[in-house]
Every structure is written in structure tokens, then in C-alpha cells.
mmCIF file of N, CA, C and O in Angstrom:
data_model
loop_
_atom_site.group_PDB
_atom_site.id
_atom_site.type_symbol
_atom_site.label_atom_id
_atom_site.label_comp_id
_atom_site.label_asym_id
_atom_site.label_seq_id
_atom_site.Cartn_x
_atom_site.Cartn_y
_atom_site.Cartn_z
ATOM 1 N N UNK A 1 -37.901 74.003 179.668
ATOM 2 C CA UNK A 1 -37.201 74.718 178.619
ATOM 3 C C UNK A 1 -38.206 75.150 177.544
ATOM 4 O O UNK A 1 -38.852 74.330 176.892
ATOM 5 N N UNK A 2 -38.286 76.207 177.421
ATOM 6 C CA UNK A 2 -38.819 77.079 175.609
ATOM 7 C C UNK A 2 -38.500 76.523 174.693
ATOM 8 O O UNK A 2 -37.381 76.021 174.592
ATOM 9 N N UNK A 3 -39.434 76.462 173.748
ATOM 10 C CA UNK A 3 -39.137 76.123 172.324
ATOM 11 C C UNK A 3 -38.812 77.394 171.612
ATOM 12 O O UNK A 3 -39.506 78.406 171.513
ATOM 13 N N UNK A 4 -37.410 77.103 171.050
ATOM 14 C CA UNK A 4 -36.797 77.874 169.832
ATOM 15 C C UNK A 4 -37.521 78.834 169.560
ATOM 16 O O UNK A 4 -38.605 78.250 169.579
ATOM 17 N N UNK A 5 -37.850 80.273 169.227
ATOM 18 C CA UNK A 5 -38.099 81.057 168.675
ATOM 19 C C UNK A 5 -37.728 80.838 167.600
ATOM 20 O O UNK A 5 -38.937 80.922 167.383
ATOM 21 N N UNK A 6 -37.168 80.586 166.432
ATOM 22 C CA UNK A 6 -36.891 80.165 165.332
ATOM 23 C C UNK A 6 -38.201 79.011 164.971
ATOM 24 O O UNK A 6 -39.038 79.245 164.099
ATOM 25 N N UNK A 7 -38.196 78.023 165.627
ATOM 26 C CA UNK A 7 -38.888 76.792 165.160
ATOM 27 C C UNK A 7 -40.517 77.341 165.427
ATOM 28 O O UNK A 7 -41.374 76.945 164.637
ATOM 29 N N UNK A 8 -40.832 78.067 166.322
ATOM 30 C CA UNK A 8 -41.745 78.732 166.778
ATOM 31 C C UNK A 8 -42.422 80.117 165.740
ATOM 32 O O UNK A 8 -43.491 80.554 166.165
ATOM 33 N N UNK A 9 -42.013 80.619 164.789
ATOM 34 C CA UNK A 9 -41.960 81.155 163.753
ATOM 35 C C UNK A 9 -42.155 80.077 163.231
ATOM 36 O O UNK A 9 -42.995 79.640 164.019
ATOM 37 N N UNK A 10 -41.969 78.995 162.206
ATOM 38 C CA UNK A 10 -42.853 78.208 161.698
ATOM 39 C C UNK A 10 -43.865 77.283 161.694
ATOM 40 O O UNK A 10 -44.517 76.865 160.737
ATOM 41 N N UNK A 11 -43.922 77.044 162.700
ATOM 42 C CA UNK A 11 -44.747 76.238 163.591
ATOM 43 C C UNK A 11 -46.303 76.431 163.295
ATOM 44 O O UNK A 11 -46.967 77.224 163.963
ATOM 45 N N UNK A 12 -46.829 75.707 162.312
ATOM 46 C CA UNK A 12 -48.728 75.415 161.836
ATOM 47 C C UNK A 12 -48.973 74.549 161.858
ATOM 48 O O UNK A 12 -48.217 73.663 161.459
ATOM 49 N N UNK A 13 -50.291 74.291 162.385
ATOM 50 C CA UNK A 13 -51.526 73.571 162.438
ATOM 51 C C UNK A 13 -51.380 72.430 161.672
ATOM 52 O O UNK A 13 -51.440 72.911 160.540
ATOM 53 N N UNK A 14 -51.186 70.907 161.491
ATOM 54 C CA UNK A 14 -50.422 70.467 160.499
ATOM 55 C C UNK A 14 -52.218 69.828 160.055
ATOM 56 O O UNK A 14 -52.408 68.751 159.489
ATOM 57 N N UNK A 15 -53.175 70.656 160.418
ATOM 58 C CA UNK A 15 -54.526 70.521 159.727
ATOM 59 C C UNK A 15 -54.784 71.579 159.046
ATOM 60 O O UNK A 15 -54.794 71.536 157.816
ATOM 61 N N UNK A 16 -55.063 72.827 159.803
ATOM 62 C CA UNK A 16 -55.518 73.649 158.640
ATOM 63 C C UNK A 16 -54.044 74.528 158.668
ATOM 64 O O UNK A 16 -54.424 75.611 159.115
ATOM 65 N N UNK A 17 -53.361 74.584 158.560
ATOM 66 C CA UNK A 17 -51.933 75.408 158.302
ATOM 67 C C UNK A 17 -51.709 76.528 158.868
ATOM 68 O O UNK A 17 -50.625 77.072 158.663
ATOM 69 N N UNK A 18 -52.650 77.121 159.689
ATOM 70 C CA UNK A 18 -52.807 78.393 160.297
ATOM 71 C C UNK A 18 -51.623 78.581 161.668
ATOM 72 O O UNK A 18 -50.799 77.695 161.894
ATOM 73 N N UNK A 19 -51.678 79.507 162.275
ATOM 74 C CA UNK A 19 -51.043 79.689 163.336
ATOM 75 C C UNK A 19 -51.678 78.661 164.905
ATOM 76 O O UNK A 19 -52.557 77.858 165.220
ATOM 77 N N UNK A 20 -50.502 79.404 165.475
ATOM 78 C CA UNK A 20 -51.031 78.710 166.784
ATOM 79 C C UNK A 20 -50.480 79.303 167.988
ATOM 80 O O UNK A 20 -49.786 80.319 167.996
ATOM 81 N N UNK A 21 -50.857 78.542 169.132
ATOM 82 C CA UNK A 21 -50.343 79.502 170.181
ATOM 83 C C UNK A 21 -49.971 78.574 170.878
ATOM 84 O O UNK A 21 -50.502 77.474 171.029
ATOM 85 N N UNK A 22 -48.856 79.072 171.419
ATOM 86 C CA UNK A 22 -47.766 78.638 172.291
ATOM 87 C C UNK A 22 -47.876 78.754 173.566
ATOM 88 O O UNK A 22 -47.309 79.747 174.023
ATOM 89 N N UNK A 23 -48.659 77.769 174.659
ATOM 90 C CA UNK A 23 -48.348 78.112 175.831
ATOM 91 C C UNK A 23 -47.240 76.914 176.902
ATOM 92 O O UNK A 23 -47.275 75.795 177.415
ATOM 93 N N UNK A 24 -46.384 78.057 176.752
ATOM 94 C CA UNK A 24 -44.708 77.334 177.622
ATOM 95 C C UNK A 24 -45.353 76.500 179.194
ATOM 96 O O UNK A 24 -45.248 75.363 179.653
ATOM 97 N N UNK A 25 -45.918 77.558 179.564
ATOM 98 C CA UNK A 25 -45.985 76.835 181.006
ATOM 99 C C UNK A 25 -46.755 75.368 180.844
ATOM 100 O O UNK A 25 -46.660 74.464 181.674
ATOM 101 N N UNK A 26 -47.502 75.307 179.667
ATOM 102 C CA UNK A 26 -48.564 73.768 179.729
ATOM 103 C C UNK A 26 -47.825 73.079 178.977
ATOM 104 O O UNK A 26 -48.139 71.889 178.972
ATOM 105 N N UNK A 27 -46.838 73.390 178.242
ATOM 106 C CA UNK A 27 -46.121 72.651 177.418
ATOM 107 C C UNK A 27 -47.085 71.949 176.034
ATOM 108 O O UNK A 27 -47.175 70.817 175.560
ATOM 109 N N UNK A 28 -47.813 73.499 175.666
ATOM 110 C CA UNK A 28 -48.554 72.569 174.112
ATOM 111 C C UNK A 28 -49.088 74.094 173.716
ATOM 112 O O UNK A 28 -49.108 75.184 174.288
ATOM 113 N N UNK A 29 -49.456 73.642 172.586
ATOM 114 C CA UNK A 29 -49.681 74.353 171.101
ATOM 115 C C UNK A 29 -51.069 73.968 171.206
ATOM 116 O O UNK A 29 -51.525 72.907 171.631
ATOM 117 N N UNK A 30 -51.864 75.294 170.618
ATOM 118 C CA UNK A 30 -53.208 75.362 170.727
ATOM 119 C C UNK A 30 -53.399 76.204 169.590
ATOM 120 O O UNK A 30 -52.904 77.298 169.318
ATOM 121 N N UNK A 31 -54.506 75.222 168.761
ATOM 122 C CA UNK A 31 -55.253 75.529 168.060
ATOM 123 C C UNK A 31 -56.714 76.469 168.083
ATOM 124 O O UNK A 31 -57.690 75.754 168.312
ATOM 125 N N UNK A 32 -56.954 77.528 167.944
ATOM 126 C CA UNK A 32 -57.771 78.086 168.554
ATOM 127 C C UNK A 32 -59.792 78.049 167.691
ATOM 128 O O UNK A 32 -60.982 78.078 168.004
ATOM 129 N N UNK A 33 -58.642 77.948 166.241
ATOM 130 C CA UNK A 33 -59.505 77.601 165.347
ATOM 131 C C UNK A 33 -60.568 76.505 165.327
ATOM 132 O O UNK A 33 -61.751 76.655 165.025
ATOM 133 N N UNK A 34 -59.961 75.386 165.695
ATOM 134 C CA UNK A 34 -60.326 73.872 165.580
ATOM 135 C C UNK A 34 -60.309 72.985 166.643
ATOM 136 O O UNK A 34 -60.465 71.764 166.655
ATOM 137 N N UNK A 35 -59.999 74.129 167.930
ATOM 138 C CA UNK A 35 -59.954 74.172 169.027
ATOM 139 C C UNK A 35 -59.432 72.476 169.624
ATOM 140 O O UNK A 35 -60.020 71.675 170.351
ATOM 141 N N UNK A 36 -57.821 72.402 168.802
ATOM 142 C CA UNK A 36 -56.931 71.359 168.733
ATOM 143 C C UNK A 36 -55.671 71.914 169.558
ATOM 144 O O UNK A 36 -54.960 72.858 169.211
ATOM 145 N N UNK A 37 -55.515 71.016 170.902
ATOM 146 C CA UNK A 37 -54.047 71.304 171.318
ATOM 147 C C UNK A 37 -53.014 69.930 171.501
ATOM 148 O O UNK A 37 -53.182 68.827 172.021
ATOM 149 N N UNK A 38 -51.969 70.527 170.863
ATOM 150 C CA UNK A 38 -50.974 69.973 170.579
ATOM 151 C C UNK A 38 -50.184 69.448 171.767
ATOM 152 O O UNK A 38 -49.757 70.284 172.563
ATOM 153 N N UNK A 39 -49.970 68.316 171.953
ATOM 154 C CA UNK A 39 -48.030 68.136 173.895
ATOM 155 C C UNK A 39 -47.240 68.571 172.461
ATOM 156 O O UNK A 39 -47.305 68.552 171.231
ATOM 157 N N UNK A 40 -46.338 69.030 173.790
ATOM 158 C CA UNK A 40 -45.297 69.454 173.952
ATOM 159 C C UNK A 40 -44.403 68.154 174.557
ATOM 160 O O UNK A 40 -44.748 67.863 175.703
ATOM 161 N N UNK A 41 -43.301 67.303 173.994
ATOM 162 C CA UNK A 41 -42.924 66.546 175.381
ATOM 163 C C UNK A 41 -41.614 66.491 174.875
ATOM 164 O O UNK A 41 -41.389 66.618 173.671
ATOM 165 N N UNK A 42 -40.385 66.239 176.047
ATOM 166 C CA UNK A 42 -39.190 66.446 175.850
ATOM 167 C C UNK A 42 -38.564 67.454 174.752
ATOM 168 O O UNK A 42 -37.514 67.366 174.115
ATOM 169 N N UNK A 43 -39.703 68.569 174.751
ATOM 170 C CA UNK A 43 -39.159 69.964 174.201
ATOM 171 C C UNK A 43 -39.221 69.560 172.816
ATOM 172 O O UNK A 43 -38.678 70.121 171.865
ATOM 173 N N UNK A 44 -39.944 68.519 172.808
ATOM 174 C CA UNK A 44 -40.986 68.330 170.685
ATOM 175 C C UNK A 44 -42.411 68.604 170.504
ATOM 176 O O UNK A 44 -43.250 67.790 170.891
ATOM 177 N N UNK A 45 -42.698 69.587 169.998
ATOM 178 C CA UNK A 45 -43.807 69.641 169.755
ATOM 179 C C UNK A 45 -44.514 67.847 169.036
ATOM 180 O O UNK A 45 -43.857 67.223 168.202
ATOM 181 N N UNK A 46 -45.561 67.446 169.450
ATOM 182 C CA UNK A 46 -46.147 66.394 169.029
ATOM 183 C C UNK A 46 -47.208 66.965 168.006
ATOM 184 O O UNK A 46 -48.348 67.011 168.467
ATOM 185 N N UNK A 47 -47.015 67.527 166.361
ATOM 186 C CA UNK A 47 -47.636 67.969 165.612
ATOM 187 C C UNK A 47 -48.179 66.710 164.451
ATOM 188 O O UNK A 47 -47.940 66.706 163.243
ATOM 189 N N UNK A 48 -49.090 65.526 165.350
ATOM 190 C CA UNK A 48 -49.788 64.415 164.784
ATOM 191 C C UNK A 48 -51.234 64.845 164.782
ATOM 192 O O UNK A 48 -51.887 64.905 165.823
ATOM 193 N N UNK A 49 -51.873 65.234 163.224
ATOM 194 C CA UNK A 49 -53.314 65.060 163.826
ATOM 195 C C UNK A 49 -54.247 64.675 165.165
ATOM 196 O O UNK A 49 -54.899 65.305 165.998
ATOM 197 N N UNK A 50 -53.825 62.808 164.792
ATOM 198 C CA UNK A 50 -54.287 62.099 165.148
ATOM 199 C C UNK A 50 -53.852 62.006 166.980
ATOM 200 O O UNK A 50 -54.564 61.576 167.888
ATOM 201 N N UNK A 51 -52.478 62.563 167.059
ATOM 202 C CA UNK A 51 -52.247 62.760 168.965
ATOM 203 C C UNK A 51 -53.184 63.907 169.071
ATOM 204 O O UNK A 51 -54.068 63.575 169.861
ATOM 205 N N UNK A 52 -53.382 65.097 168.630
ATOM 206 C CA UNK A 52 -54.090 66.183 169.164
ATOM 207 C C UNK A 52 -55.077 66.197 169.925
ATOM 208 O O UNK A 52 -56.009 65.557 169.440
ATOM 209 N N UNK A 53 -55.297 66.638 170.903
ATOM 210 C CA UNK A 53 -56.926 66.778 171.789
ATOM 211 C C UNK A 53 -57.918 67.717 171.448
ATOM 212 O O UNK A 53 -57.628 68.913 171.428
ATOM 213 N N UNK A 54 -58.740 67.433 171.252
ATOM 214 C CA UNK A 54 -59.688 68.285 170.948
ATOM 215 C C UNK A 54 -60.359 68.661 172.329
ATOM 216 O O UNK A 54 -60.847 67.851 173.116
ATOM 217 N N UNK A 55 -60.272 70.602 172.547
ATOM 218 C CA UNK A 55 -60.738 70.866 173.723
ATOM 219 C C UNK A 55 -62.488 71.368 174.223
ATOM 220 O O UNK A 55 -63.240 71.934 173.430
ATOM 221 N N UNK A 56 -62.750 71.136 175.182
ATOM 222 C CA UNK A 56 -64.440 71.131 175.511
ATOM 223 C C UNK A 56 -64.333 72.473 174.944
ATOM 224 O O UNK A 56 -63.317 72.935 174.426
ATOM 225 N N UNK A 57 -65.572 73.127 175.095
ATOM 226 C CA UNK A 57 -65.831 75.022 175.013
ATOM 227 C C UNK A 57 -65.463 75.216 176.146
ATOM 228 O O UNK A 57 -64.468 75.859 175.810
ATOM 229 N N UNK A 58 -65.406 75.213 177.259
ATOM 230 C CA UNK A 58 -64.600 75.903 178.315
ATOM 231 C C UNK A 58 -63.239 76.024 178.572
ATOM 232 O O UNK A 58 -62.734 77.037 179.056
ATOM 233 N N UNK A 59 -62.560 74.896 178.226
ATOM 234 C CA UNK A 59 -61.377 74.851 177.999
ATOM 235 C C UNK A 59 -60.931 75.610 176.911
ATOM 236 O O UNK A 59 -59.832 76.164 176.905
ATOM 237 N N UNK A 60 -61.978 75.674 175.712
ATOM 238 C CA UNK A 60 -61.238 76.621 174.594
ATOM 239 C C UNK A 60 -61.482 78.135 174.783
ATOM 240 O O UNK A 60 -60.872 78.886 174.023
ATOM 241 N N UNK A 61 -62.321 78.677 175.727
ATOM 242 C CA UNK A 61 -62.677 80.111 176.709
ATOM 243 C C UNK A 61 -61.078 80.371 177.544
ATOM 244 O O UNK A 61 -60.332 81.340 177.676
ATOM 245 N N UNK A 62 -61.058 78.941 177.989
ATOM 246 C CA UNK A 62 -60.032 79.653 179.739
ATOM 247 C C UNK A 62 -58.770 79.942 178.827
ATOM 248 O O UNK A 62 -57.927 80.779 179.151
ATOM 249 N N UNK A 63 -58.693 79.134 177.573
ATOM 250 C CA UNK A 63 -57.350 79.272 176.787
ATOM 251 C C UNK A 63 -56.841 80.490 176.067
ATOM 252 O O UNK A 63 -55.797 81.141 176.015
ATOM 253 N N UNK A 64 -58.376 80.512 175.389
ATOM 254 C CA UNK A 64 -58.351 81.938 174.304
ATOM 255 C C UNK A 64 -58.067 83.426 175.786
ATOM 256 O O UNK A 64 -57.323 84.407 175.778
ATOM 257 N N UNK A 65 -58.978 82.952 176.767
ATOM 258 C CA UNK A 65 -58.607 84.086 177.864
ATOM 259 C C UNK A 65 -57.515 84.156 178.455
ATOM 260 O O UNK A 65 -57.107 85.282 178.742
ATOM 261 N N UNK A 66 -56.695 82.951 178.825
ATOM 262 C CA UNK A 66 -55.451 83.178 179.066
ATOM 263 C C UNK A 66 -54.200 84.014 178.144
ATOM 264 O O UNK A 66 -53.508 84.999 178.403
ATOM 265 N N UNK A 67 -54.311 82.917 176.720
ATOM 266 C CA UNK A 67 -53.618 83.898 175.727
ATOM 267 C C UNK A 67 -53.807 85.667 175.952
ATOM 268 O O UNK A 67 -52.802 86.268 176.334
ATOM 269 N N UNK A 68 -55.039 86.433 175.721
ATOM 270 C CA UNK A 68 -54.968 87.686 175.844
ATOM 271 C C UNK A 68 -54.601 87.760 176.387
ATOM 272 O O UNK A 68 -53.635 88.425 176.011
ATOM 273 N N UNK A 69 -54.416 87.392 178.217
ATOM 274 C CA UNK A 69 -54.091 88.168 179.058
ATOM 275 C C UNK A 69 -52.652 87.748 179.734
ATOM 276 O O UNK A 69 -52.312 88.041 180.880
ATOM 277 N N UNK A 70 -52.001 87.118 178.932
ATOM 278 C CA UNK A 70 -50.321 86.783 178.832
ATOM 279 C C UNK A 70 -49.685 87.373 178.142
ATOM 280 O O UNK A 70 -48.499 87.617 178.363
ATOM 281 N N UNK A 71 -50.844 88.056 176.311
ATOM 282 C CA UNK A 71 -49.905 88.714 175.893
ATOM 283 C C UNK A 71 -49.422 87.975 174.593
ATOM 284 O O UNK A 71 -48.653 88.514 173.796
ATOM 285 N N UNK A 72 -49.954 86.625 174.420
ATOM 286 C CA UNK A 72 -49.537 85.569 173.828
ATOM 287 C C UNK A 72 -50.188 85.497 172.606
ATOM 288 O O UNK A 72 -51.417 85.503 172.544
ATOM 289 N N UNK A 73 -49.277 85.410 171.359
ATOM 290 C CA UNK A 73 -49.320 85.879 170.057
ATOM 291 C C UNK A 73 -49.405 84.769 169.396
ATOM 292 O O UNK A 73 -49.085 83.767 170.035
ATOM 293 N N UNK A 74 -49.858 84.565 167.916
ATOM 294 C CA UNK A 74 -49.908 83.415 167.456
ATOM 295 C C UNK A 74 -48.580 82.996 166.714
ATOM 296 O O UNK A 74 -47.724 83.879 166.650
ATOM 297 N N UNK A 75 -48.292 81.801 166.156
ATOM 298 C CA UNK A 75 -46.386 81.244 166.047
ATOM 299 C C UNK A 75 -46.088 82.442 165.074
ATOM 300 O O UNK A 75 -45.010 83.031 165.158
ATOM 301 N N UNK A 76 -47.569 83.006 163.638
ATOM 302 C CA UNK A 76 -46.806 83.577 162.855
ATOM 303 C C UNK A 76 -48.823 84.193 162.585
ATOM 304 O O UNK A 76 -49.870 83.660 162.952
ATOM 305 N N UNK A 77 -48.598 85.281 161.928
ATOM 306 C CA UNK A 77 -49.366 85.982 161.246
ATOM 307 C C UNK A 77 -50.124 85.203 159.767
ATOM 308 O O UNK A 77 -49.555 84.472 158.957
ATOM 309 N N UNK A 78 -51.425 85.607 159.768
ATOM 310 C CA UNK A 78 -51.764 84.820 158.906
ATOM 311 C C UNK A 78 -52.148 85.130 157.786
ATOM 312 O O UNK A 78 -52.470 84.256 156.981
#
């Protein structure tokens, strides 16, 4: 299941406050900035610093490349 478009419109970085990106199929929120991604689990975003993963540089490449080429926008404009 998708997260809310509503809740998804507010939805920031609960580090630096910025946007983020939403990818449904992995079920988490990615930080692109601080290259921090967020679970997703039982359709809650887990927006804890301290749960966040911090991703290698390749992982933050295949991500930022996936986003473009899905189309995939950040929760909100910054």
C-alpha cells in the first residue's frame, strides 16, 4: 500500500527539514542530501534520526538514478 499523498506533501527530513523522496516499491524515504534513507514499515514512515541508514556512494548513484528515471519528485519543493 502507498503512503497518503496528503502525509507525503509534508513529509521532511526530520534532520535537515528538506524534502525527500519517496520510493513505494522499497518502502522508504530517501534523503538525497545526507544521503539518509528512511523504512517504511506497516505503511509508517520510520522518521527517527537515529533508525535511518546512511547509504554507501553507490547506493546513493543507483537511487538518485532511479528517482530520475521513475519520474520521482521530492515530498515537497524547497
Amino acid at each position: 500500500m502507498a503512503l497518503d499523498p496528503q502525509l507525503l506533501e509534508i513529509l521532511a527530513c526530520p534532520e535537515d527539514k528538506g524534502p525527500l523522496l519517496y520510493f513505494a516499491d522499497e518502502e522508504s524515504l530517501y534523503n538525497p542530501r545526507l544521503k539518509r534513507r528512511y523504512a517504511i514499515r506497516d505503511d509508517i514512515p520510520i522518521m527517527l534520526i537515529d533508525e535511518a541508514e546512511t547509504v554507501s556512494d553507490e547506493e546513493h548513484e543507483r537511487l538518485v538514478a532511479k528517482a530520475e528515471a521513475d519520474g520521482i519528485r521530492p515530498t515537497f519543493e524547497a
